Coordinates of C-alpha atoms and ligand atoms in Angstrom, one line a residue:
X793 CA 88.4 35.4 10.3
X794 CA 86.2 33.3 8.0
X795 CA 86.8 29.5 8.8
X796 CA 84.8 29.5 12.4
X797 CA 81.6 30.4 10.3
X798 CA 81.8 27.9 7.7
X799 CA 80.6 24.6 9.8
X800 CA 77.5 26.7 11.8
X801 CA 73.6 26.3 11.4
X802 CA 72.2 28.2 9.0
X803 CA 70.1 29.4 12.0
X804 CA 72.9 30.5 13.3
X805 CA 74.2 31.7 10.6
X806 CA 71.2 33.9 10.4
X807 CA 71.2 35.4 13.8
X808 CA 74.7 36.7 12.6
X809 CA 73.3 38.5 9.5
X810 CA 69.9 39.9 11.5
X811 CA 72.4 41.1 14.7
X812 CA 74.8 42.5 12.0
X813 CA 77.9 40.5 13.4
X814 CA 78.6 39.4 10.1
X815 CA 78.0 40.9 6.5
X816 CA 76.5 38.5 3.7
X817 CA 79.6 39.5 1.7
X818 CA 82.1 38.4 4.7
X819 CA 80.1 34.6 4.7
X820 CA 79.5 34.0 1.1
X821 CA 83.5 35.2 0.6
X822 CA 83.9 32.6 3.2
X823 CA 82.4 29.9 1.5
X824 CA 84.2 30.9 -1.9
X825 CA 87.8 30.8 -0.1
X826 CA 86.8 27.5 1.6
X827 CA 85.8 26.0 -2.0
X828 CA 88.9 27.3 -3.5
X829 CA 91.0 25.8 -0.9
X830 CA 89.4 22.3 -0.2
X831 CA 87.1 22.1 -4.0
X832 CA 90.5 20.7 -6.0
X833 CA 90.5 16.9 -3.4
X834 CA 86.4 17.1 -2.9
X835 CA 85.5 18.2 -6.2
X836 CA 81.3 18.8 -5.5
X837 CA 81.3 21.8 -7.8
X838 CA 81.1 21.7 -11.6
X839 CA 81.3 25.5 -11.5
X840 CA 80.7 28.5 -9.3
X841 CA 80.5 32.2 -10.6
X842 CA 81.9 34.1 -7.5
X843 CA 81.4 37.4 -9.1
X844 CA 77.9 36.4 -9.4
X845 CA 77.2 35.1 -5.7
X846 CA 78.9 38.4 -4.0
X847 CA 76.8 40.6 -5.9
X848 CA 74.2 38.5 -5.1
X849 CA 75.7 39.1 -1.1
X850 CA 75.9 42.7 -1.4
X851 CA 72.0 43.2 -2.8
X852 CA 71.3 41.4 0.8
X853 CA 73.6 43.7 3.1
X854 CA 71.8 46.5 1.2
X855 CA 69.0 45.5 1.8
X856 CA 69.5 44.7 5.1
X857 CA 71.3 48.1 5.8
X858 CA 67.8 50.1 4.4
X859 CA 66.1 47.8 6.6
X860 CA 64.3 45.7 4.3
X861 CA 65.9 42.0 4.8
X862 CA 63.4 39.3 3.8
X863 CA 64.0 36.6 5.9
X864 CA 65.8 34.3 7.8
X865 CA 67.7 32.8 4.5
X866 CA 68.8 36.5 3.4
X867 CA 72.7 36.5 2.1
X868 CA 73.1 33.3 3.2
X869 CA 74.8 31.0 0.2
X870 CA 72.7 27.8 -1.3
X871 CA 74.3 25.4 -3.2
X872 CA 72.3 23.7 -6.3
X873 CA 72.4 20.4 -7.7
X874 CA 73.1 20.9 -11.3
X875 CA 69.7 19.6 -12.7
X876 CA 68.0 22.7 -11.4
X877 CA 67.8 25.8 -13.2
X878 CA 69.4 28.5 -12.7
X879 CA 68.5 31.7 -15.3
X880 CA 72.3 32.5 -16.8
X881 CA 73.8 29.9 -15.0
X882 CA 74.9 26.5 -16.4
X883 CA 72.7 23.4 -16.8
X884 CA 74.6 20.4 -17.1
X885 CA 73.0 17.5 -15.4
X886 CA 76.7 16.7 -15.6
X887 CA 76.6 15.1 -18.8
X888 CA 78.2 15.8 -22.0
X889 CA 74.9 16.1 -23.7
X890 CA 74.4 19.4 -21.6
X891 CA 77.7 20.7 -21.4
X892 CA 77.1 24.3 -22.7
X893 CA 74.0 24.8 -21.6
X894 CA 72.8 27.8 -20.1
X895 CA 69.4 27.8 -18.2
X896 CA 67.3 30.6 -20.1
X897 CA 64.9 30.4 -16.8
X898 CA 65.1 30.3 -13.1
X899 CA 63.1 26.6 -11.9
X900 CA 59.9 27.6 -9.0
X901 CA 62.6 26.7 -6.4
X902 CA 65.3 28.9 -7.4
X903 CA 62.7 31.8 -8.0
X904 CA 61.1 30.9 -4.3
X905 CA 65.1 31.1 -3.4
X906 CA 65.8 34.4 -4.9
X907 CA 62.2 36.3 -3.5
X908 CA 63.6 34.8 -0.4
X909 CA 67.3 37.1 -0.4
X910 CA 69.1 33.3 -0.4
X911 CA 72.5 33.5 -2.5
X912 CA 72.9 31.2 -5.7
X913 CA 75.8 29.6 -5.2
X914 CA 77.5 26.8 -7.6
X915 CA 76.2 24.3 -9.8
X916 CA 76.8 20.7 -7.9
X917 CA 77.8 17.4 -9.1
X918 CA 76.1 14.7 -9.7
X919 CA 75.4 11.3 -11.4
X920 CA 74.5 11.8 -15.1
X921 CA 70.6 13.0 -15.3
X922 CA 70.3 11.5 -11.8
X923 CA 71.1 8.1 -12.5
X924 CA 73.2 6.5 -9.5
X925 CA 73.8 6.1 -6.2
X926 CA 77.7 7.5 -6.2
X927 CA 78.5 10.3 -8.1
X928 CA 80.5 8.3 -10.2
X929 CA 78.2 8.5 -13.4
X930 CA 79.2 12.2 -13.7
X931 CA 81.0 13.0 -17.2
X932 CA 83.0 15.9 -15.4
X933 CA 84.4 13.8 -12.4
X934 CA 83.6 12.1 -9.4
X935 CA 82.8 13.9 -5.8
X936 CA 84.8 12.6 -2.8
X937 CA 83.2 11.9 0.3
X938 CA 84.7 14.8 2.3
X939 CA 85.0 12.2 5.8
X940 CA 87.1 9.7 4.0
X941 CA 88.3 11.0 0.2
X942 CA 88.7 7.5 -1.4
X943 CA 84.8 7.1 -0.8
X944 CA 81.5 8.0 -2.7
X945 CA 79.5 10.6 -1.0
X946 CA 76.5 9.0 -2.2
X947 CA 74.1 10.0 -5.3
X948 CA 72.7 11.2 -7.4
X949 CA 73.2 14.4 -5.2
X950 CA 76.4 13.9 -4.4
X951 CA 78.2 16.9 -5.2
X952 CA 75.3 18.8 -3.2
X953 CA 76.1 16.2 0.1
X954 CA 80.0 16.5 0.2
X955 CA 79.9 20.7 -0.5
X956 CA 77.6 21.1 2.8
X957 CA 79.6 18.3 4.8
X958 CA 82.9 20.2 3.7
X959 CA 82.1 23.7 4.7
X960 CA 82.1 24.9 1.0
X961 CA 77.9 25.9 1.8
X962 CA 75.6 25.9 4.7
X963 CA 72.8 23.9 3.0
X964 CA 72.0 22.7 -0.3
X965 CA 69.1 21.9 -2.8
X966 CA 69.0 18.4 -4.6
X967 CA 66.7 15.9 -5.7
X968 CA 65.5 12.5 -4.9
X969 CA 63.7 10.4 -7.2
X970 CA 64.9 6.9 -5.8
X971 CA 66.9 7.9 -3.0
X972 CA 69.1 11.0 -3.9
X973 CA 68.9 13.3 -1.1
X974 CA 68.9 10.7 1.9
X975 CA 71.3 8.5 0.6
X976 CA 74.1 11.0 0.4
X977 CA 72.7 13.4 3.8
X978 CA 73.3 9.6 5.3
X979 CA 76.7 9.0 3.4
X980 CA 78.1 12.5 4.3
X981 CA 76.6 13.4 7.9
X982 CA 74.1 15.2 7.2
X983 CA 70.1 15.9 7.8
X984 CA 68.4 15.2 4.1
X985 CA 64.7 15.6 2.9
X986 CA 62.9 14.0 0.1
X987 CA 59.6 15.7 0.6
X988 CA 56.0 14.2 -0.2
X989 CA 55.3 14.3 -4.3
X990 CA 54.1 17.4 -4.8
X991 CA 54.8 19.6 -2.0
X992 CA 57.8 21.4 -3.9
X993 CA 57.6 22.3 -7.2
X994 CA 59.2 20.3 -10.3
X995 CA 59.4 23.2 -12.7
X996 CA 62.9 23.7 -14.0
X997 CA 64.0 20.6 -12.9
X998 CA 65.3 18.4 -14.9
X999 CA 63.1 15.4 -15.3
X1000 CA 64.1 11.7 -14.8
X1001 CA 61.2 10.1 -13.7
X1002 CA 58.5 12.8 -13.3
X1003 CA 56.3 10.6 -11.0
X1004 CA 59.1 9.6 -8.6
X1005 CA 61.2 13.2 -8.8
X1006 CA 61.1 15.8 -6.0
X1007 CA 63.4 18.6 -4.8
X1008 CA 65.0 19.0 -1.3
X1009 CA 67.1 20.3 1.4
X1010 CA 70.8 19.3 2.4
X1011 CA 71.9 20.9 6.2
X1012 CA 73.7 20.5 8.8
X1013 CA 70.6 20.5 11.8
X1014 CA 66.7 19.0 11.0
X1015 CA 66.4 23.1 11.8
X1016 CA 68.3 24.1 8.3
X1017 CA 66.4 21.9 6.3
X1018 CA 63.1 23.3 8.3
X1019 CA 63.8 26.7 7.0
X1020 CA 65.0 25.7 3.7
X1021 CA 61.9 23.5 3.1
X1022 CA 59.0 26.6 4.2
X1023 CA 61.4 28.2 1.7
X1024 CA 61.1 25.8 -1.4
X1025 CA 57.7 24.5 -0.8
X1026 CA 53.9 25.2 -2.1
X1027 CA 51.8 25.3 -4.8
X1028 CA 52.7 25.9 -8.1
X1029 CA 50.6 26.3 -10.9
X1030 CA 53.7 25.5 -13.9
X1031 CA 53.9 22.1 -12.1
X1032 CA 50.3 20.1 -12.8
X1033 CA 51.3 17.8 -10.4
X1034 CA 52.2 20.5 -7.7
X1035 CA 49.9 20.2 -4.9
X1036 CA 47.8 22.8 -3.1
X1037 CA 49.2 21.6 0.4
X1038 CA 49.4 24.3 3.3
X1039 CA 53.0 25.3 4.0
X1040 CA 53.3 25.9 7.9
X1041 CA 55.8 27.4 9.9
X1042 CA 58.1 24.1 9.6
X1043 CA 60.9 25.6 12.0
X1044 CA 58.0 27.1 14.5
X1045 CA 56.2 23.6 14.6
X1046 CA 59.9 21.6 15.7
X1047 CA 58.6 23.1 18.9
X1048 CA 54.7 22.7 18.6
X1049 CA 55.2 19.0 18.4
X1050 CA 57.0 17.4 21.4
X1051 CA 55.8 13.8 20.7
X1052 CA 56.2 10.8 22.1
X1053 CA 54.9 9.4 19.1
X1054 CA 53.8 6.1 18.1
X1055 CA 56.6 4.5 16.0
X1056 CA 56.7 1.8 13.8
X1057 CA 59.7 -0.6 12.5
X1058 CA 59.5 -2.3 9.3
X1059 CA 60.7 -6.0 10.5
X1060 CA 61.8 -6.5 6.6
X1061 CA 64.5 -3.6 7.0
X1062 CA 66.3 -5.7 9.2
X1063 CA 67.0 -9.0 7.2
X1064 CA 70.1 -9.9 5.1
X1065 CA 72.1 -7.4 3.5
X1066 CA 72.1 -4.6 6.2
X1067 CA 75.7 -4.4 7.4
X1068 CA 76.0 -5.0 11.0
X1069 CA 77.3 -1.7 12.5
X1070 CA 74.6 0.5 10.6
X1071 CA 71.9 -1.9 11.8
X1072 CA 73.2 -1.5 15.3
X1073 CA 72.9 2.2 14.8
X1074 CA 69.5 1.9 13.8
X1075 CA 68.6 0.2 16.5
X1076 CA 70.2 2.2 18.9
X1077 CA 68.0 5.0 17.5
X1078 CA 65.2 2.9 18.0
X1079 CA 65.9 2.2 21.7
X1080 CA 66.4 6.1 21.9
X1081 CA 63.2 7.0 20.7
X1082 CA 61.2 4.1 23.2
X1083 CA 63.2 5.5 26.4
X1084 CA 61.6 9.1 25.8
X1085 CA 58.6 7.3 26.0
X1086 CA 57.4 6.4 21.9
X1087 CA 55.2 3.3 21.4
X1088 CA 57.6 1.3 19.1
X1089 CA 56.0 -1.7 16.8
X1090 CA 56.8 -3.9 14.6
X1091 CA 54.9 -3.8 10.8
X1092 CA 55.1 -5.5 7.9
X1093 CA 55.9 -4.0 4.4
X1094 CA 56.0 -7.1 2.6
X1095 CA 56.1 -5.8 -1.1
X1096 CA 57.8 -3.1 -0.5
X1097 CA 60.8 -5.6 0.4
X1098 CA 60.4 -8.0 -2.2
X1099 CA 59.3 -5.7 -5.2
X1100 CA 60.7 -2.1 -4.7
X1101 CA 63.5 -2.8 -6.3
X1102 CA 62.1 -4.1 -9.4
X1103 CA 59.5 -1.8 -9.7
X1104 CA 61.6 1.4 -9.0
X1105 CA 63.8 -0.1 -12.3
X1106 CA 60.8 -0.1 -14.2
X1107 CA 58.8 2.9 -13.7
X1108 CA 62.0 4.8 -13.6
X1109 CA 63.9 3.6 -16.8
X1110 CA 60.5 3.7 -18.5
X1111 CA 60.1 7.7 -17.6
X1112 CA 63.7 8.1 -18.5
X1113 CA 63.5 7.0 -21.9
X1114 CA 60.4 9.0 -22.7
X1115 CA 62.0 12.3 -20.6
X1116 CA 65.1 12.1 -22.4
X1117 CA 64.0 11.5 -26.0
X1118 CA 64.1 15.6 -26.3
X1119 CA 68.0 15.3 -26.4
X1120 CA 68.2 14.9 -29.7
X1121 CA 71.0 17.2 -31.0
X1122 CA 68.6 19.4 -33.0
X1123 CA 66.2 20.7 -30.1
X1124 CA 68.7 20.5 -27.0
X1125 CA 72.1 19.3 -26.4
X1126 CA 75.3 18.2 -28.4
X1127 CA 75.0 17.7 -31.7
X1128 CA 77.7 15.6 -33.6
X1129 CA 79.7 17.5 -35.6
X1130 CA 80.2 14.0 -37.6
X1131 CA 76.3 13.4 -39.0
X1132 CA 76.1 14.0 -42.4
X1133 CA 72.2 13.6 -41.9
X1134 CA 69.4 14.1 -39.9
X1135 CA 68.6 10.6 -38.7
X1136 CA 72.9 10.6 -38.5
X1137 CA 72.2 13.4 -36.2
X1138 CA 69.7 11.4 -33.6
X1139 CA 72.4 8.4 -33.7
X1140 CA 75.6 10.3 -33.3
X1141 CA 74.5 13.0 -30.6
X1142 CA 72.9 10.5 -28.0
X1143 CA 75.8 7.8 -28.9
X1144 CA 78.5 10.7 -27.9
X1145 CA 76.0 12.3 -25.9
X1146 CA 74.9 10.3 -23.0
X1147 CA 77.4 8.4 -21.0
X1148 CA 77.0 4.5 -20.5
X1149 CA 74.9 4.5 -16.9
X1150 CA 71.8 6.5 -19.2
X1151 CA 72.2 4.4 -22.5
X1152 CA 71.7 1.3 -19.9
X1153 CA 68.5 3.0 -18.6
X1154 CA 67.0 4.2 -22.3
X1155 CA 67.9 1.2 -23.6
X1156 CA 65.9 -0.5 -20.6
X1157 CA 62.8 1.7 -20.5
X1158 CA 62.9 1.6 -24.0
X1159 CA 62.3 -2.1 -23.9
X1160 CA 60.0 -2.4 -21.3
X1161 CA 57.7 0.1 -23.1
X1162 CA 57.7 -1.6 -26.5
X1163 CA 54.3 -3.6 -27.7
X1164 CA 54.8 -7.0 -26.5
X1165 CA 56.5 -6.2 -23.5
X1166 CA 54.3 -2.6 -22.1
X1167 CA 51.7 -5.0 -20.5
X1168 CA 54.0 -7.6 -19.0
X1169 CA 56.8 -5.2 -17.2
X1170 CA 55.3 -1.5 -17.4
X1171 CA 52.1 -2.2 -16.8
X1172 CA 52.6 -4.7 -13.9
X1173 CA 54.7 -2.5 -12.3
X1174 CA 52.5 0.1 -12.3
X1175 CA 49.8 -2.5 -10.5
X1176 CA 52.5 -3.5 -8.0
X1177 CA 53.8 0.3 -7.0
X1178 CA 50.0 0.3 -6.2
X1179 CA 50.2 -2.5 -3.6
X1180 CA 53.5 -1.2 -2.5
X1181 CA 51.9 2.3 -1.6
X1182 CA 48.9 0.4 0.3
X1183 CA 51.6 -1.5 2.3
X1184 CA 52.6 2.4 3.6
X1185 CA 49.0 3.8 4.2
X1186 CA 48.3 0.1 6.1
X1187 CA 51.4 0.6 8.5
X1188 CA 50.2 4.3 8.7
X1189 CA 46.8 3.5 10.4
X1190 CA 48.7 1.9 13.1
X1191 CA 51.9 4.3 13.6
X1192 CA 52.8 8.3 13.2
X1193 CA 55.8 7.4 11.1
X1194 CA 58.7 4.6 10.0
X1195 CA 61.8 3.6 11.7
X1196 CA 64.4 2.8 9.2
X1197 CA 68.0 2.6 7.6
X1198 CA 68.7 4.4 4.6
X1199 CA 71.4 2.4 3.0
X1200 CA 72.6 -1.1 3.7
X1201 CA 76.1 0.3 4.2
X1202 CA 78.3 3.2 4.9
X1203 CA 80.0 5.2 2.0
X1204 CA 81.6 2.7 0.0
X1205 CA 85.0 2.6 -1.8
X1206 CA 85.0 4.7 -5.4
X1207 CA 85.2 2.4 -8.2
X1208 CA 83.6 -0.4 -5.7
X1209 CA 80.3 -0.6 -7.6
X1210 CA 80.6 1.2 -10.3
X1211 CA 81.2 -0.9 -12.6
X1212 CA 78.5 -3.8 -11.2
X1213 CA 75.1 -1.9 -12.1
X1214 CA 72.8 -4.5 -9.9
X1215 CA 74.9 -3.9 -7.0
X1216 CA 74.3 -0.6 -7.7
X1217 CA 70.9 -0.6 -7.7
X1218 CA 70.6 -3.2 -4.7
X1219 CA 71.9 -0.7 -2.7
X1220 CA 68.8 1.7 -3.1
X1221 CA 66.7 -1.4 -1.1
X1222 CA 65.8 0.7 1.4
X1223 CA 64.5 4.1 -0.4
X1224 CA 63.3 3.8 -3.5
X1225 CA 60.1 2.3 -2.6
X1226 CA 59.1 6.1 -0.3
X1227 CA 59.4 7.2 -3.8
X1228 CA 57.1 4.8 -5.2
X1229 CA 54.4 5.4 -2.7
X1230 CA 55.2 9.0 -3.0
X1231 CA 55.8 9.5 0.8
X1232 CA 58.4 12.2 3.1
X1233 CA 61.6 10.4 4.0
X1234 CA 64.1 12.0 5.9
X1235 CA 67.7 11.2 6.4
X1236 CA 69.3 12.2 9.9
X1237 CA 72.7 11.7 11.2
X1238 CA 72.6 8.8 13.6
X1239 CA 76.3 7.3 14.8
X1240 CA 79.6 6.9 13.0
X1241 CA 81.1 3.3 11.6
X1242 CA 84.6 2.4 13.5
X1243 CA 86.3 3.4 10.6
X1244 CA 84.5 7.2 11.2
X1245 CA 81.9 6.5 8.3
X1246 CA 78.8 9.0 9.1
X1247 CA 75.4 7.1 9.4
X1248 CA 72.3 8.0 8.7
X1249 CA 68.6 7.0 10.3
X1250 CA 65.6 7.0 7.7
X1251 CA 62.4 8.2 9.0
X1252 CA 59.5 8.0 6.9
X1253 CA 56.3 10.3 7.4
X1254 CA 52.8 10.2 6.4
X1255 CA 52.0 12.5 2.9
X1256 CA 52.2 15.8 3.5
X1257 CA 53.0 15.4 7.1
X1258 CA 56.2 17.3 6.9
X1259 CA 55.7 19.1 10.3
X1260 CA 55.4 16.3 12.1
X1261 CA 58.2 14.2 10.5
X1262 CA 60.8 17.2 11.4
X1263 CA 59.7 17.4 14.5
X1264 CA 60.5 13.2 15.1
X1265 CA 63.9 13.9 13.9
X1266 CA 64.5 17.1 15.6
X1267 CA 63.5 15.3 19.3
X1268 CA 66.2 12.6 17.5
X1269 CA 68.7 15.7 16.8
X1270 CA 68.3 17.0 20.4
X1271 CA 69.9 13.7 21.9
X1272 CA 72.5 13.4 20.4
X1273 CA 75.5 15.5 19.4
X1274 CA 76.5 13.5 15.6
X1275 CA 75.7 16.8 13.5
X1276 CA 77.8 18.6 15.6
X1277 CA 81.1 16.7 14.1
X1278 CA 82.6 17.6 10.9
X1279 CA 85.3 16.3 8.7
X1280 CA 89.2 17.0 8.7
X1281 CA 90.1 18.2 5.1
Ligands
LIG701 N1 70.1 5.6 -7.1 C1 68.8 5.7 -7.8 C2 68.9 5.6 -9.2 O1 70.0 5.4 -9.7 C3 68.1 7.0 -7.3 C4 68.6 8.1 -8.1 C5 67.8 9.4 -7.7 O2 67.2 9.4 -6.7 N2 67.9 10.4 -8.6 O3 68.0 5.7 -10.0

């Protein structure tokens, strides 16, 4: 009975519940037998508690039976990146340095998630603390791109990505500090949003770089994430840097806002490095949007180009190091069972602790911080991200939003790049600087490679302009039929 439910909208899905065609036991059972059955080749979990989610699922269908359901995402299962906390649950960060933990405390997200009747379901894999682009950087085990299983699904939110494209959850939260939500949504076919810096709530997230980190919706339709976001987002006062931003009606507005908009196209997106079928896409996408009558220009984001990149390595490795310095084996994390003293302790648990991909990044942030060095790298940068951010708001007073890819490539092969960290980090050319300038990007499904390799179209929106950013990819969505497929497993 279960299968037909597991690839619909989690609209859909919620017309089921409220016309009580479906219990929220029957779907979140669904989703634990699809996880069961496909989990072992895709691997996006690093655990589920199924005795956990279906008595989460049966508090819904009670309430739903006494006539008190709370909304559209009551008893419907959300999957969560494993950086987020979840009270009882584990907090891994999949890394060996948080292997046994168990969040004492729900994060503002999954408290906004629980008030809202969703179901908690499963801690997703990811690259260590956030740091990659392919899921690889786990110290549990790599994700498989459900649409091709020798491939990445993208990261750091990669275990979030491939459990929504495989059917194993109807949407996901994840986070994005340098590309982490778009990237995968693009890698794995599905609709991801990185949300303006402080629209959603940080608290209980496990920090990487606190000035670049946000949480953010995976789904399957621009729809999904519209209801997941209205969910998740708002002011909060444990975050200082939460913003008092008015939440509207994100799923109401899709339809407020019919456009055409004015739309602009960064011409230094389109230079080397952007393989030729996924710039075709793009540009198909582009031609889309000027036949239903968008203005379409050409702008200039000249240090973004040239400098993101760099930039994003500094500010972020810099935060890193500072962020992570509380896993020290005494505070938090593993502690060495081979220290014979307290400064043996420091070297031992962070040496067995942390895996090679966040040693790199201390080591790095660690350096660029030091006397000598703070005013020539940190500083600079910080001067730079600046300029970076003015080459946004300058494109902004001409255009509504940005026209863009969100990777250079399709999913590439496991063990392709892993093992070449600039490669690694080139590959982020096209998001990291939205995080830099603090800005909405949003990843939406936008053609297939000819090897069947989902793409994904960036569009970039003004701060705090969600509304209107969902609604450009929704009038996207509307012509065309990509989120519709789903992969063989
Ligand atoms: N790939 C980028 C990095 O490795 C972005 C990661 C992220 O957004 N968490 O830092």
């Amino acid at each position: 009975m279960s299968s037909e439910f597991l690839f619909k909208s989690a609209g859909e899905l919620a017309s089921l519940l409220a016309e009580r065609k479906i219990s929220s036991v029957e779907l979140t059972g669904a989703f634990i037998a699809r996880t069961k059955a496909v989990d072992g080749r895709v691997k996006a979990f690093n655990s589920f508690d199924e005795a956990d989610a279906l008595a989460q699922a049966r508090a819904a269908d009670a309430r739903r039976a006494a006539g008190q359901a709370r909304g559209t995402l009551d008893g419907l299962p959300v999957g969560i990146k494993d950086v987020i906390a979840v009270a009882g649950q584990p907090l891994t960060c999949s890394s060996r340095m948080l292997a046994n933990f168990i969040s004492p405390y729900d994060a503002t997200v999954t408290r906004r998630l629980r008030d809202a009747g969703a179901v908690l379901w499963g801690r997703l894999n990811m690259d260590e603390f956030a740091m990659g682009s392919s899921t690889e950087n786990s110290a549990f085990h790599p994700t498989s791109n459900p649409w091709d299983l020798t491939r990445v699904p993208g990261g750091s939110s990669g275990g979030a990505a491939a459990a929504v494209a495989a059917g194993e959850a109807p949407l996901a939260l994840g986070s994005d500090t340098g590309g982490s939500i778009r990237q995968p949504a693009s890698f794995c076919g599905l609709v991801g949003l990185k949300p303006t810096y402080g629209l959603v709530s940080r608290y209980g997230l496990v920090a990487f770089a606190s000035s670049l980190d946000q949480i953010g919706p995976f789904a399957r339709t621009v729809e999904d994430a519209a209801i997941l976001l209205g969910v998740i987002a708002g002011h909060d006062p444990l975050d200082s840097t939460s913003y008092p931003a008015p939440v509207p009606d994100y799923r109401a507005e899709l339809r407020r806002r019919p456009g055409p908009w004015k739309l602009g196209v960064p011409k230094e997106y389109f230079s080397k490095g952007l393989d030729a079928e996924v710039g075709e896409a793009i540009r198909a996408a582009i031609e889309f949007y000027r036949k239903s009558g968008c203005e379409i220009r050409e702008v200039s984001l000249p240090l973004a180009a040239d400098y993101a990149i760099a930039v994003y390595y500094i500010i972020a490795t810099a935060e890193c190091s500072s962020n992570l310095a509380r896993y020290d084996g005494i505070r938090y994390g593993h502690r060495s069972a081979a220290a014979t003293d307290a400064i043996d302790i420091y070297f031992k648990s962070r040496a067995e602790g942390f895996g090679p991909e966040v040693k790199r990044r201390i080591i790095l942030g660690t350096h660029v911080l030091s006397s000598g060095y703070y005013d020539a790298y940190y500083l600079r940068a910080q001067k730079v991200r600046t300029l970076i951010r003015n080459d946004f708001m300058r494109a902004f007073q001409e255009v509504d939003a940005l026209l863009a890819p969100v990777a250079p490539t399709a999913a590439f092969k496991q063990g392709e790049k892993v093992f070449d960290p600039l490669a690694m980090y080139l590959s982020d050319i096209y998001t990291i600087s939205i995080n830099l300038a603090g800005l909405p990007g949003i990843s939406v499904p936008c053609g297939f490679t000819q090897g069947g390799l989902p793409i994904g179209l960036q569009i970039i929106g003004q701060p705090f302009q969600e509304a209107g950013l969902l609604a450009i990819a929704h009038a996207y969505e509307q012509g065309h039929d990509w989120h519709t497929k789903h992969p063989e497993l």
